[in-house]
C-alpha cells in the first residue's frame, strides 16, 4: 500500500478509518491490527486517534493497552486466526462463513505478525502523545500484569468458570481455538469409531456399518414417525388407484428432495412392480422438513435401500 500510494493518501485513508471507530471496539481493534501489520509508523498512529470517549474523557491508557494487546513487543507469538477468511482459497465462501465471523468476532486473534521492541514502542508513543499521559507508567503496569498471567488450558485439570472468564478476557482467541481443537479431536475420534457419525453420512450407509448411538436413536424415532404417515386416508385412497396415478402423484408432490432421473426411474419401477413399496415413498412428500439434517435423513431413506432395510428392521424389533 505504501509503495503504491503517496504518504498523504495513506494518511487520509487511516484518518477516515480510525475516525469511524472508538477505542476498544472490534472495529478499532481490526484497524489497529491492520495498521501495524502493514508496517505503518506507531508514532504517526497517535495523530489519527481520537483518544476521547463519547463524553470526551481521555482514554490514553486504553489506547496504549490496545496496542500492547497485539503483542507486537513479542518476538515469538502465534498469529494464526482461525476465523480469518483465506483470500487465497480458490473456492468462494458462503454467508455462513460471515455469520460465524460475526458471531465469534470477540474471539478473533489480536496478535500482529510484526516485532517492535518495547523501548521503541515507549519512545514512539512518547513522541506521538507528548505530555498527554505518562506512557512509561501505563506500559510498565501492562507489562507487570502480563508477567503475572499464566497460560490456561481449559481442558486440562480442574478449572472453574471464573478462571475461564479471566482467560477469555486476556486472550479470547486462544480459548476459542482450544475449544475448536477439542471439538475437532472429538469428531476425529467419532470418525474412527463409527462409520456413520453425521446426518450427511446416511446416504452412504451399507449393511453392517456402525452408527453413532445418538444418530441411530434419531433415525429410529424419525423413521417410526415417517412410517406412521401411511395411516392417512389419502394413502389408502392412492393405494386403490393405479400404479401410474401413484407415480404421477409422488412426482407432482415432491418439493423438497432433489432426485436424479435414474433414481426417479428406480422409484417408479418399485411402485409399478411392488405395490407395497409405495409406503416408502408416500411419506417423503407428506412429512414437514424443517432442517438440513432432516432433509439428509429422509433423502437417504428414500434413495438408500440398505438404510431403508435397516430402518424397517428397527421398527420390527
Short mmCIF file of C-alpha atoms in Angstrom, two decimals:
data_model
loop_
_atom_site.label_atom_id
_atom_site.label_comp_id
_atom_site.label_asym_id
_atom_site.label_seq_id
_atom_site.Cartn_x
_atom_site.Cartn_y
_atom_site.Cartn_z
CA UNK A 1 0.00 0.00 0.00
CA UNK A 2 2.80 2.41 0.93
CA UNK A 3 4.61 1.55 -2.31
CA UNK A 4 1.59 2.45 -4.44
CA UNK A 5 0.03 5.48 -2.75
CA UNK A 6 1.57 8.72 -1.52
CA UNK A 7 2.03 9.43 2.18
CA UNK A 8 -0.80 11.99 2.11
CA UNK A 9 -3.22 9.49 0.56
CA UNK A 10 -2.28 6.86 3.16
CA UNK A 11 -2.70 9.38 6.00
CA UNK A 12 -6.14 10.37 4.72
CA UNK A 13 -7.13 6.72 4.46
CA UNK A 14 -6.18 5.95 8.06
CA UNK A 15 -7.73 9.14 9.43
CA UNK A 16 -11.04 8.13 7.89
CA UNK A 17 -10.81 4.54 9.15
CA UNK A 18 -9.91 5.47 12.72
CA UNK A 19 -12.36 8.34 12.70
CA UNK A 20 -15.21 5.86 12.38
CA UNK A 21 -14.29 3.68 15.37
CA UNK A 22 -13.97 4.16 19.10
CA UNK A 23 -11.07 2.81 21.17
CA UNK A 24 -11.68 -0.73 22.35
CA UNK A 25 -14.37 -1.63 19.81
CA UNK A 26 -13.99 -4.58 17.44
CA UNK A 27 -13.67 -2.17 14.52
CA UNK A 28 -10.93 -0.22 16.27
CA UNK A 29 -9.01 -3.41 17.11
CA UNK A 30 -9.21 -4.51 13.48
CA UNK A 31 -7.90 -1.13 12.31
CA UNK A 32 -5.00 -1.27 14.80
CA UNK A 33 -4.09 -4.79 13.72
CA UNK A 34 -4.04 -3.94 10.01
CA UNK A 35 -2.23 -0.64 10.55
CA UNK A 36 0.60 -2.33 12.42
CA UNK A 37 0.64 -5.42 10.21
CA UNK A 38 1.03 -3.30 7.10
CA UNK A 39 4.14 -1.65 8.56
CA UNK A 40 2.92 1.89 9.26
CA UNK A 41 4.57 4.09 11.90
CA UNK A 42 3.44 3.81 15.50
CA UNK A 43 4.24 7.46 16.24
CA UNK A 44 2.04 8.72 13.43
CA UNK A 45 -0.78 6.43 14.57
CA UNK A 46 -1.27 8.67 17.59
CA UNK A 47 -2.25 11.59 15.36
CA UNK A 48 -5.07 9.57 13.76
CA UNK A 49 -6.75 8.54 17.01
CA UNK A 50 -9.44 10.40 18.93
CA UNK A 51 -8.47 9.33 22.43
CA UNK A 52 -11.66 10.64 24.00
CA UNK A 53 -14.76 8.59 24.80
CA UNK A 54 -18.29 9.71 23.93
CA UNK A 55 -18.19 12.26 26.76
CA UNK A 56 -14.75 13.50 25.73
CA UNK A 57 -12.89 11.89 28.65
CA UNK A 58 -9.33 10.84 27.74
CA UNK A 59 -8.62 7.14 27.15
CA UNK A 60 -4.87 7.13 26.65
CA UNK A 61 -4.34 4.07 28.85
CA UNK A 62 -6.95 2.13 26.93
CA UNK A 63 -5.36 3.18 23.64
CA UNK A 64 -1.87 2.09 24.71
CA UNK A 65 -3.21 -1.20 26.05
CA UNK A 66 -4.90 -1.86 22.68
CA UNK A 67 -1.50 -1.54 21.02
CA UNK A 68 0.23 -3.79 23.56
CA UNK A 69 -2.53 -6.40 23.25
CA UNK A 70 -1.34 -7.01 19.70
CA UNK A 71 1.80 -8.45 21.39
CA UNK A 72 3.86 -6.53 18.88
CA UNK A 73 6.57 -6.44 21.56
CA UNK A 74 6.84 -10.27 21.46
CA UNK A 75 9.29 -11.80 19.03
CA UNK A 76 7.62 -15.21 19.15
CA UNK A 77 3.82 -15.49 19.07
CA UNK A 78 1.04 -17.40 17.39
CA UNK A 79 -0.71 -15.02 14.99
CA UNK A 80 -2.95 -17.57 13.29
CA UNK A 81 -6.62 -16.57 13.28
CA UNK A 82 -8.97 -19.48 12.58
CA UNK A 83 -11.80 -17.01 11.97
CA UNK A 84 -9.99 -15.15 9.22
CA UNK A 85 -11.09 -15.77 5.62
CA UNK A 86 -8.29 -17.16 3.48
CA UNK A 87 -8.15 -14.80 0.50
CA UNK A 88 -6.03 -17.33 -1.44
CA UNK A 89 -8.67 -20.05 -1.11
CA UNK A 90 -9.85 -20.93 -4.65
CA UNK A 91 -13.40 -21.69 -3.50
CA UNK A 92 -15.96 -18.99 -2.65
CA UNK A 93 -17.02 -18.64 0.97
CA UNK A 94 -20.66 -18.71 1.96
CA UNK A 95 -22.87 -16.41 4.01
CA UNK A 96 -22.41 -18.89 6.88
CA UNK A 97 -18.70 -18.00 6.99
CA UNK A 98 -19.58 -14.35 7.50
CA UNK A 99 -22.20 -15.25 10.12
CA UNK A 100 -19.62 -17.26 12.07
CA UNK A 101 -17.16 -14.37 11.86
CA UNK A 102 -19.83 -12.03 13.22
CA UNK A 103 -20.99 -14.40 15.98
CA UNK A 104 -17.45 -15.06 17.24
CA UNK A 105 -15.95 -11.68 16.45
CA UNK A 106 -14.73 -11.26 20.03
CA UNK A 107 -12.57 -14.38 19.63
CA UNK A 108 -10.53 -13.04 16.72
CA UNK A 109 -6.76 -13.12 17.28
CA UNK A 110 -5.41 -9.64 18.08
CA UNK A 111 -1.75 -10.62 17.73
CA UNK A 112 0.18 -8.97 14.91
CA UNK A 113 2.95 -10.65 12.94
CA UNK A 114 5.44 -7.83 13.46
CA UNK A 115 8.04 -7.05 16.10
CA UNK A 116 8.86 -3.69 17.68
CA UNK A 117 10.98 -3.64 20.84
CA UNK A 118 9.32 -2.35 23.99
CA UNK A 119 11.78 0.58 24.13
CA UNK A 120 10.90 1.58 20.57
CA UNK A 121 7.20 1.38 21.47
CA UNK A 122 7.71 3.61 24.50
CA UNK A 123 9.65 6.20 22.52
CA UNK A 124 7.19 6.23 19.60
CA UNK A 125 4.23 6.70 21.96
CA UNK A 126 6.00 9.44 23.88
CA UNK A 127 6.73 11.31 20.66
CA UNK A 128 3.18 10.77 19.41
CA UNK A 129 1.31 11.59 22.62
CA UNK A 130 3.71 14.06 24.16
CA UNK A 131 2.76 15.11 27.70
CA UNK A 132 -0.85 13.96 27.40
CA UNK A 133 -0.21 10.92 29.61
CA UNK A 134 2.53 9.05 31.47
CA UNK A 135 3.43 6.48 28.80
CA UNK A 136 6.08 4.74 30.93
CA UNK A 137 3.69 4.15 33.85
CA UNK A 138 0.98 2.74 31.59
CA UNK A 139 3.41 0.46 29.74
CA UNK A 140 5.07 -0.67 33.00
CA UNK A 141 1.71 -1.54 34.55
CA UNK A 142 0.65 -3.52 31.46
CA UNK A 143 3.92 -5.47 31.41
CA UNK A 144 3.67 -6.19 35.14
CA UNK A 145 0.16 -7.60 34.73
CA UNK A 146 1.24 -9.52 31.65
CA UNK A 147 4.08 -11.14 33.60
CA UNK A 148 1.62 -12.42 36.23
CA UNK A 149 -0.57 -14.10 33.64
CA UNK A 150 -0.19 -17.83 33.21
CA UNK A 151 -1.40 -19.77 30.21
CA UNK A 152 -4.62 -21.67 30.78
CA UNK A 153 -5.56 -24.88 29.04
CA UNK A 154 -9.26 -25.16 29.65
CA UNK A 155 -9.46 -28.91 29.08
CA UNK A 156 -6.58 -29.86 31.36
CA UNK A 157 -7.17 -30.21 35.08
CA UNK A 158 -9.98 -28.60 37.05
CA UNK A 159 -10.64 -25.02 36.02
CA UNK A 160 -13.57 -23.06 37.39
CA UNK A 161 -15.79 -20.68 35.49
CA UNK A 162 -14.08 -17.63 36.98
CA UNK A 163 -10.67 -18.72 35.65
CA UNK A 164 -12.09 -19.41 32.18
CA UNK A 165 -13.76 -15.99 32.13
CA UNK A 166 -10.50 -14.31 33.13
CA UNK A 167 -8.62 -16.24 30.45
CA UNK A 168 -11.16 -15.16 27.81
CA UNK A 169 -10.73 -11.54 28.82
CA UNK A 170 -6.95 -11.88 28.40
CA UNK A 171 -6.94 -13.79 25.12
CA UNK A 172 -10.31 -14.98 23.84
CA UNK A 173 -8.76 -16.20 20.59
CA UNK A 174 -6.63 -18.82 22.37
CA UNK A 175 -9.55 -20.13 24.43
CA UNK A 176 -11.74 -20.28 21.33
CA UNK A 177 -9.00 -22.10 19.47
CA UNK A 178 -8.67 -24.66 22.27
CA UNK A 179 -12.42 -25.27 22.17
CA UNK A 180 -12.37 -25.72 18.38
CA UNK A 181 -9.40 -28.08 18.63
CA UNK A 182 -11.18 -30.14 21.29
CA UNK A 183 -14.25 -30.37 19.08
CA UNK A 184 -12.07 -31.39 16.12
CA UNK A 185 -10.50 -34.18 18.18
CA UNK A 186 -13.96 -35.32 19.23
CA UNK A 187 -15.11 -35.60 15.61
CA UNK A 188 -11.92 -37.39 14.60
CA UNK A 189 -12.50 -39.95 17.35
CA UNK A 190 -16.09 -40.40 16.18
CA UNK A 191 -14.97 -40.96 12.60
CA UNK A 192 -12.51 -43.61 13.77
CA UNK A 193 -15.11 -45.34 15.95
CA UNK A 194 -18.24 -45.14 13.78
CA UNK A 195 -18.90 -45.47 10.06
CA UNK A 196 -21.88 -43.12 10.30
CA UNK A 197 -21.22 -40.10 12.51
CA UNK A 198 -23.13 -37.34 10.73
CA UNK A 199 -26.51 -36.98 9.03
CA UNK A 200 -24.84 -36.50 5.68
CA UNK A 201 -23.30 -39.97 6.04
CA UNK A 202 -26.68 -41.76 5.96
CA UNK A 203 -26.79 -41.72 2.17
CA UNK A 204 -23.61 -43.85 2.14
CA UNK A 205 -24.78 -46.41 4.70
CA UNK A 206 -24.01 -50.06 3.91
CA UNK A 207 -25.25 -53.10 5.76
CA UNK A 208 -23.14 -53.71 8.85
CA UNK A 209 -21.94 -50.12 9.22
CA UNK A 210 -21.75 -48.79 12.76
CA UNK A 211 -23.89 -45.74 13.51
CA UNK A 212 -23.24 -43.25 16.30
CA UNK A 213 -25.77 -44.02 19.09
CA UNK A 214 -27.27 -40.52 19.05
CA UNK A 215 -27.79 -40.67 15.28
CA UNK A 216 -29.12 -44.22 15.49
CA UNK A 217 -31.71 -43.14 18.07
CA UNK A 218 -32.66 -40.11 15.99
CA UNK A 219 -33.00 -42.24 12.86
CA UNK A 220 -35.15 -44.86 14.59
CA UNK A 221 -37.55 -42.30 16.09
CA UNK A 222 -37.74 -40.31 12.87
CA UNK A 223 -38.46 -43.36 10.77
CA UNK A 224 -41.17 -44.52 13.20
CA UNK A 225 -42.95 -41.21 12.65
CA UNK A 226 -42.17 -41.25 8.92
CA UNK A 227 -43.73 -44.70 8.57
CA UNK A 228 -46.80 -43.76 10.65
CA UNK A 229 -47.86 -41.27 7.93
CA UNK A 230 -49.17 -44.13 5.78
CA UNK A 231 -52.14 -44.30 8.15
CA UNK A 232 -53.55 -41.25 6.37
CA UNK A 233 -56.76 -41.73 4.41
CA UNK A 234 -55.13 -40.25 1.31
CA UNK A 235 -52.56 -43.04 1.30
CA UNK A 236 -55.30 -45.65 1.43
CA UNK A 237 -57.13 -43.92 -1.41
CA UNK A 238 -54.00 -43.81 -3.57
CA UNK A 239 -53.39 -47.49 -2.92
CA UNK A 240 -56.75 -48.19 -4.57
CA UNK A 241 -55.70 -46.24 -7.68
CA UNK A 242 -53.38 -47.45 -10.44
CA UNK A 243 -49.59 -47.51 -10.30
CA UNK A 244 -49.47 -44.74 -12.92
CA UNK A 245 -51.54 -42.40 -10.77
CA UNK A 246 -49.34 -43.12 -7.74
CA UNK A 247 -46.21 -42.37 -9.77
CA UNK A 248 -47.67 -39.14 -11.14
CA UNK A 249 -48.83 -38.10 -7.68
CA UNK A 250 -45.46 -38.64 -5.98
CA UNK A 251 -43.59 -36.79 -8.75
CA UNK A 252 -46.01 -33.87 -8.67
CA UNK A 253 -45.99 -33.51 -4.89
CA UNK A 254 -42.24 -33.69 -4.36
CA UNK A 255 -40.89 -30.26 -3.47
CA UNK A 256 -38.04 -30.89 -1.05
CA UNK A 257 -35.85 -33.73 -2.27
CA UNK A 258 -33.53 -33.35 -5.23
CA UNK A 259 -33.82 -36.65 -7.11
CA UNK A 260 -31.84 -37.65 -10.18
CA UNK A 261 -33.53 -39.12 -13.25
CA UNK A 262 -32.06 -42.56 -12.62
CA UNK A 263 -33.38 -42.50 -9.05
CA UNK A 264 -36.85 -41.48 -10.27
CA UNK A 265 -36.73 -44.43 -12.68
CA UNK A 266 -36.00 -46.75 -9.77
CA UNK A 267 -38.79 -45.25 -7.65
CA UNK A 268 -41.31 -45.62 -10.50
CA UNK A 269 -40.15 -49.19 -11.14
CA UNK A 270 -40.57 -50.04 -7.44
CA UNK A 271 -44.08 -48.61 -7.36
CA UNK A 272 -45.10 -50.43 -10.55
CA UNK A 273 -43.62 -53.81 -9.63
CA UNK A 274 -44.24 -53.83 -5.89
CA UNK A 275 -47.42 -52.18 -4.66
CA UNK A 276 -46.29 -52.19 -1.01
CA UNK A 277 -43.18 -50.14 -1.87
CA UNK A 278 -45.36 -47.04 -2.05
CA UNK A 279 -45.27 -46.93 1.76
CA UNK A 280 -41.58 -45.97 1.44
CA UNK A 281 -42.18 -43.02 -0.87
CA UNK A 282 -45.54 -41.62 0.18
CA UNK A 283 -44.27 -40.08 3.46
CA UNK A 284 -41.40 -38.23 1.75
CA UNK A 285 -43.82 -35.70 0.29
CA UNK A 286 -46.08 -35.54 3.34
CA UNK A 287 -43.57 -35.06 6.16
CA UNK A 288 -42.66 -31.49 7.10
CA UNK A 289 -38.91 -30.92 6.69
CA UNK A 290 -37.52 -28.24 8.99
CA UNK A 291 -33.75 -28.67 8.79
CA UNK A 292 -30.88 -29.74 6.55
CA UNK A 293 -30.20 -32.74 8.79
CA UNK A 294 -33.80 -33.86 8.50
CA UNK A 295 -33.63 -33.48 4.72
CA UNK A 296 -30.45 -35.56 4.54
CA UNK A 297 -32.00 -38.31 6.63
CA UNK A 298 -35.22 -38.53 4.58
CA UNK A 299 -33.30 -38.39 1.30
CA UNK A 300 -31.20 -41.33 2.46
CA UNK A 301 -34.29 -43.32 3.49
CA UNK A 302 -35.78 -42.75 0.03
CA UNK A 303 -32.66 -43.47 -2.02
CA UNK A 304 -30.53 -45.88 0.02
CA UNK A 305 -32.02 -49.40 0.00
CA UNK A 306 -29.72 -50.71 2.71
CA UNK A 307 -30.55 -47.85 5.07
CA UNK A 308 -34.24 -48.35 4.38
CA UNK A 309 -33.91 -52.05 5.26
CA UNK A 310 -32.10 -51.06 8.48
CA UNK A 311 -34.96 -48.70 9.41
CA UNK A 312 -37.59 -51.39 8.79
CA UNK A 313 -35.67 -53.82 10.97
CA UNK A 314 -35.55 -51.21 13.76
CA UNK A 315 -39.33 -50.78 13.95
CA UNK A 316 -39.94 -54.52 13.64
CA UNK A 317 -37.78 -55.41 16.64
#
